[in-house]
Amino acid sequence: MSKLIGIMGAMTEEIELFLEAMTDVKKNVRAGITFYQGRLYGSDVVLCQSGVGKVNASVCTQILIDDYQVKYIIFTGVAGGVAPELNIGDIVISTECQQHDIDASPVGFKKGEIPFAETSVFAADPYLIKLAESYRPEDETIQVVKGKVLSGDQFIADPEQVAELYKTFNGSCVEMEGAAVAQVCHLNQIPFVIIRSLSDKADREAKVNFTEFTKVAAKRSYELVNHMLKQWQAAVSKA
């Protein structure tokens, strides 16, 4: 594929398997972030670890767009479950993203609404969603679902807060970067998708579960993104 794909993760565990699989790697550091440009399953990619939180994710996304002229962005990694039917290890493919922690309600805006912005909910790219949802995990107990990804600069570990997030936003999972990536992509008209495997259920066991299952969940996200790249390259080859 001639068009460059940006692949992002927030933590080391979320990008290390991609880096091991890449070839022809060239490394560059910008704004304290290391960018790895190379090849992955026939595709030209730039891989990077943004760091945790919306500001880090925003900076990293804009650098991918400005410095590398990426044409697509895939953010991959782990999240906490919000939808009651989801379990640890399940995978969420973003249909849309929204910040849950922005709150200008005292001056008349809805919670989660960005004041004076044209939209506060950012839709993922239909083709990238299609590629992702064609993935079938070897473990048939793992659910792969499409849903809304919620983002905020908080680690959620409270069942009452989870219930409120589900009620208010109808989110499938919660994490700390996706909606920031989505907003920057929206502003720059760059197609994106967020892929999240659940490391915990954002409840009082979240700290223990997050530590225990992060690597397992990150591996599942990695496998799905690899499937996307292979399917994408196969489609390009047939064209």
Tab-separated table of C-alpha atoms in Angstrom:
chain	number	residue	atom	x	y	z
A	1	MET	CA	0.000	0.000	0.000
A	2	SER	CA	1.386	3.375	-0.990
A	3	LYS	CA	-0.644	5.423	1.486
A	4	LEU	CA	0.984	5.653	4.889
A	5	ILE	CA	-0.930	4.261	7.878
A	6	GLY	CA	-0.398	5.609	11.386
A	7	ILE	CA	-0.657	3.017	14.164
A	8	MET	CA	-0.828	4.354	17.700
A	9	GLY	CA	-0.863	2.968	21.214
A	10	ALA	CA	-0.575	4.738	24.551
A	11	MET	CA	1.616	2.259	26.429
A	12	THR	CA	4.603	0.055	25.647
A	13	GLU	CA	2.472	-3.100	25.859
A	14	GLU	CA	0.182	-1.722	23.175
A	15	ILE	CA	2.867	-1.235	20.513
A	16	GLU	CA	5.682	-3.709	21.305
A	17	LEU	CA	4.267	-6.601	19.243
A	18	PHE	CA	3.879	-4.341	16.215
A	19	LEU	CA	7.454	-3.128	16.559
A	20	GLU	CA	8.750	-6.717	16.725
A	21	ALA	CA	6.889	-7.553	13.493
A	22	MET	CA	7.972	-4.472	11.521
A	23	THR	CA	10.759	-4.456	8.928
A	24	ASP	CA	12.910	-1.694	7.398
A	25	VAL	CA	12.428	0.416	10.522
A	26	LYS	CA	13.623	4.009	10.700
A	27	LYS	CA	13.339	5.815	14.036
A	28	ASN	CA	12.776	9.493	14.749
A	29	VAL	CA	11.925	11.430	17.932
A	30	ARG	CA	9.567	14.384	17.896
A	31	ALA	CA	8.088	16.134	20.963
A	32	GLY	CA	9.516	13.347	23.118
A	33	ILE	CA	7.636	10.683	21.140
A	34	THR	CA	9.510	8.005	19.185
A	35	PHE	CA	8.107	7.319	15.719
A	36	TYR	CA	8.990	4.079	13.924
A	37	GLN	CA	8.502	4.136	10.164
A	38	GLY	CA	8.659	0.844	8.275
A	39	ARG	CA	6.735	-2.032	6.739
A	40	LEU	CA	4.157	-4.313	8.296
A	41	TYR	CA	2.478	-7.100	6.312
A	42	GLY	CA	3.039	-5.274	3.051
A	43	SER	CA	1.822	-1.903	4.297
A	44	ASP	CA	3.831	1.268	4.885
A	45	VAL	CA	3.250	2.276	8.496
A	46	VAL	CA	4.365	4.703	11.174
A	47	LEU	CA	4.108	3.255	14.673
A	48	CYS	CA	4.256	5.335	17.840
A	49	GLN	CA	3.597	5.279	21.569
A	50	SER	CA	1.706	8.468	22.330
A	51	GLY	CA	1.756	8.280	26.101
A	52	VAL	CA	-1.335	8.206	28.299
A	53	GLY	CA	-4.081	10.823	28.182
A	54	LYS	CA	-5.850	13.083	25.728
A	55	VAL	CA	-3.143	15.741	25.412
A	56	ASN	CA	-0.428	13.207	24.577
A	57	ALA	CA	-2.724	11.484	22.095
A	58	SER	CA	-3.626	14.778	20.411
A	59	VAL	CA	-0.005	15.882	20.025
A	60	CYS	CA	1.000	12.501	18.626
A	61	THR	CA	-1.890	12.417	16.155
A	62	GLN	CA	-1.127	15.865	14.783
A	63	ILE	CA	2.552	14.973	14.315
A	64	LEU	CA	1.557	11.851	12.375
A	65	ILE	CA	-0.586	14.011	10.117
A	66	ASP	CA	1.797	16.964	9.703
A	67	ASP	CA	5.224	15.326	9.676
A	68	TYR	CA	4.405	11.958	8.108
A	69	GLN	CA	1.312	12.812	6.045
A	70	VAL	CA	-0.422	9.617	7.149
A	71	LYS	CA	-3.694	8.986	5.334
A	72	TYR	CA	-5.288	6.690	7.945
A	73	ILE	CA	-4.909	6.281	11.704
A	74	ILE	CA	-5.572	3.181	13.805
A	75	PHE	CA	-5.374	3.477	17.575
A	76	THR	CA	-5.014	0.133	19.315
A	77	GLY	CA	-4.848	-0.967	22.922
A	78	VAL	CA	-6.818	-1.748	26.057
A	79	ALA	CA	-9.881	-0.281	27.772
A	80	GLY	CA	-12.347	-0.790	30.590
A	81	GLY	CA	-15.738	-2.234	29.810
A	82	VAL	CA	-18.861	-0.077	30.158
A	83	ALA	CA	-21.601	-2.008	28.345
A	84	PRO	CA	-22.898	-4.662	30.791
A	85	GLU	CA	-22.771	-7.498	28.272
A	86	LEU	CA	-19.020	-7.129	27.658
A	87	ASN	CA	-16.346	-9.119	29.493
A	88	ILE	CA	-12.582	-8.968	29.960
A	89	GLY	CA	-10.908	-9.933	26.686
A	90	ASP	CA	-13.766	-8.788	24.444
A	91	ILE	CA	-12.912	-6.332	21.659
A	92	VAL	CA	-14.631	-3.050	20.806
A	93	ILE	CA	-14.383	-1.507	17.332
A	94	SER	CA	-15.268	2.177	17.489
A	95	THR	CA	-18.296	3.397	15.589
A	96	GLU	CA	-17.825	6.803	17.213
A	97	CYS	CA	-15.930	8.472	20.064
A	98	GLN	CA	-16.770	11.088	22.662
A	99	GLN	CA	-15.080	12.717	25.650
A	100	HIS	CA	-16.975	11.879	28.816
A	101	ASP	CA	-15.101	14.242	31.130
A	102	ILE	CA	-15.748	17.556	29.401
A	103	ASP	CA	-18.501	19.313	31.331
A	104	ALA	CA	-19.716	22.835	30.613
A	105	SER	CA	-23.218	22.097	31.931
A	106	PRO	CA	-23.187	25.074	34.365
A	107	VAL	CA	-23.347	27.368	31.313
A	108	GLY	CA	-25.976	25.404	29.423
A	109	PHE	CA	-24.123	22.704	27.504
A	110	LYS	CA	-24.771	18.989	27.844
A	111	LYS	CA	-22.159	16.903	29.630
A	112	GLY	CA	-19.749	15.583	26.987
A	113	GLU	CA	-20.537	18.479	24.642
A	114	ILE	CA	-17.628	20.606	23.439
A	115	PRO	CA	-18.784	24.232	23.655
A	116	PHE	CA	-19.230	25.969	20.295
A	117	ALA	CA	-17.901	22.979	18.310
A	118	GLU	CA	-19.800	21.624	15.317
A	119	THR	CA	-19.850	18.173	16.881
A	120	SER	CA	-18.736	16.401	20.023
A	121	VAL	CA	-19.188	12.857	18.692
A	122	PHE	CA	-16.660	11.731	16.090
A	123	ALA	CA	-17.533	8.929	13.686
A	124	ALA	CA	-14.970	6.313	12.710
A	125	ASP	CA	-14.307	5.448	9.079
A	126	PRO	CA	-16.772	2.887	7.622
A	127	TYR	CA	-14.141	1.035	5.588
A	128	LEU	CA	-11.789	0.649	8.532
A	129	ILE	CA	-14.719	-0.574	10.640
A	130	LYS	CA	-15.583	-3.094	7.919
A	131	LEU	CA	-12.032	-4.430	7.862
A	132	ALA	CA	-11.977	-4.729	11.640
A	133	GLU	CA	-15.330	-6.463	12.025
A	134	SER	CA	-14.323	-9.210	9.582
A	135	TYR	CA	-11.893	-10.487	12.229
A	136	ARG	CA	-12.762	-13.799	13.875
A	137	PRO	CA	-10.718	-14.639	16.997
A	138	GLU	CA	-9.569	-18.217	17.507
A	139	ASP	CA	-11.207	-18.179	20.926
A	140	GLU	CA	-14.907	-18.242	20.077
A	141	THR	CA	-15.839	-16.964	23.540
A	142	ILE	CA	-14.369	-13.543	22.712
A	143	GLN	CA	-16.958	-11.048	21.547
A	144	VAL	CA	-15.998	-8.567	18.823
A	145	VAL	CA	-18.502	-5.723	18.827
A	146	LYS	CA	-18.967	-2.278	17.346
A	147	GLY	CA	-19.694	0.520	19.790
A	148	LYS	CA	-19.020	3.957	21.177
A	149	VAL	CA	-15.626	4.581	22.769
A	150	LEU	CA	-15.606	7.042	25.664
A	151	SER	CA	-12.451	8.906	26.652
A	152	GLY	CA	-11.388	10.969	29.630
A	153	ASP	CA	-8.339	11.793	31.691
A	154	GLN	CA	-9.438	9.418	34.441
A	155	PHE	CA	-8.886	5.745	35.230
A	156	ILE	CA	-12.417	4.541	35.913
A	157	ALA	CA	-12.773	2.030	38.759
A	158	ASP	CA	-16.251	2.698	40.158
A	159	PRO	CA	-19.367	0.674	39.216
A	160	GLU	CA	-21.619	3.673	39.848
A	161	GLN	CA	-19.574	5.814	37.475
A	162	VAL	CA	-19.644	3.026	34.883
A	163	ALA	CA	-23.444	2.853	35.142
A	164	GLU	CA	-23.654	6.618	34.703
A	165	LEU	CA	-21.381	6.543	31.646
A	166	TYR	CA	-23.534	3.858	30.087
A	167	LYS	CA	-26.757	5.715	30.877
A	168	THR	CA	-25.515	9.135	29.748
A	169	PHE	CA	-23.458	8.228	26.696
A	170	ASN	CA	-24.416	4.636	25.802
A	171	GLY	CA	-20.718	3.798	25.657
A	172	SER	CA	-19.246	0.360	25.118
A	173	CYS	CA	-15.870	0.999	26.733
A	174	VAL	CA	-13.881	3.733	28.433
A	175	GLU	CA	-10.234	4.720	28.055
A	176	MET	CA	-8.036	7.818	27.981
A	177	GLU	CA	-7.076	8.647	24.374
A	178	GLY	CA	-9.486	7.576	21.634
A	179	ALA	CA	-11.791	10.599	21.475
A	180	ALA	CA	-8.790	12.940	21.344
A	181	VAL	CA	-7.370	11.014	18.389
A	182	ALA	CA	-10.823	11.045	16.815
A	183	GLN	CA	-11.249	14.797	17.208
A	184	VAL	CA	-7.848	15.598	15.682
A	185	CYS	CA	-8.571	13.214	12.792
A	186	HIS	CA	-11.978	14.849	12.297
A	187	LEU	CA	-10.443	18.320	12.164
A	188	ASN	CA	-7.879	17.134	9.600
A	189	GLN	CA	-10.308	14.908	7.636
A	190	ILE	CA	-8.245	11.774	8.284
A	191	PRO	CA	-10.083	8.413	8.436
A	192	PHE	CA	-9.604	6.604	11.744
A	193	VAL	CA	-10.742	3.713	13.884
A	194	ILE	CA	-10.125	2.860	17.532
A	195	ILE	CA	-9.596	-0.802	18.475
A	196	ARG	CA	-9.859	-1.649	22.175
A	197	SER	CA	-9.638	-4.998	23.964
A	198	LEU	CA	-11.012	-5.006	27.497
A	199	SER	CA	-8.410	-5.420	30.243
A	200	ASP	CA	-10.959	-4.780	33.004
A	201	LYS	CA	-14.589	-3.836	33.610
A	202	ALA	CA	-13.829	-0.402	35.083
A	203	ASP	CA	-15.057	-1.610	38.482
A	204	ARG	CA	-13.438	-1.990	41.900
A	205	GLU	CA	-11.358	-4.888	40.578
A	206	ALA	CA	-10.054	-2.730	37.733
A	207	LYS	CA	-6.596	-2.093	39.207
A	208	VAL	CA	-5.920	-5.810	39.691
A	209	ASN	CA	-7.486	-6.824	36.383
A	210	PHE	CA	-5.726	-4.068	34.440
A	211	THR	CA	-2.316	-5.206	35.656
A	212	GLU	CA	-3.070	-8.871	35.071
A	213	PHE	CA	-4.788	-8.701	31.691
A	214	THR	CA	-3.181	-5.725	29.935
A	215	LYS	CA	-0.692	-7.825	27.944
A	216	VAL	CA	-3.340	-10.381	26.999
A	217	ALA	CA	-5.781	-7.677	25.918
A	218	ALA	CA	-3.094	-5.774	24.007
A	219	LYS	CA	-2.201	-8.964	22.128
A	220	ARG	CA	-5.820	-9.386	21.050
A	221	SER	CA	-5.949	-5.821	19.745
A	222	TYR	CA	-2.684	-6.458	17.923
A	223	GLU	CA	-4.079	-9.586	16.279
A	224	LEU	CA	-7.164	-7.735	15.067
A	225	VAL	CA	-5.130	-4.870	13.594
A	226	ASN	CA	-2.827	-7.366	11.869
A	227	HIS	CA	-5.914	-8.968	10.340
A	228	MET	CA	-7.009	-5.546	9.088
A	229	LEU	CA	-3.648	-4.886	7.439
A	230	LYS	CA	-3.578	-8.295	5.765
A	231	GLN	CA	-7.136	-7.922	4.451
A	232	TRP	CA	-6.394	-4.412	3.286
A	233	GLN	CA	-3.252	-5.481	1.442
A	234	ALA	CA	-5.116	-8.400	-0.158
A	235	ALA	CA	-7.772	-5.987	-1.443
A	236	VAL	CA	-5.103	-3.653	-2.848
A	237	SER	CA	-3.381	-6.574	-4.592
A	238	LYS	CA	-6.619	-7.598	-6.303
A	239	ALA	CA	-7.397	-4.060	-7.473
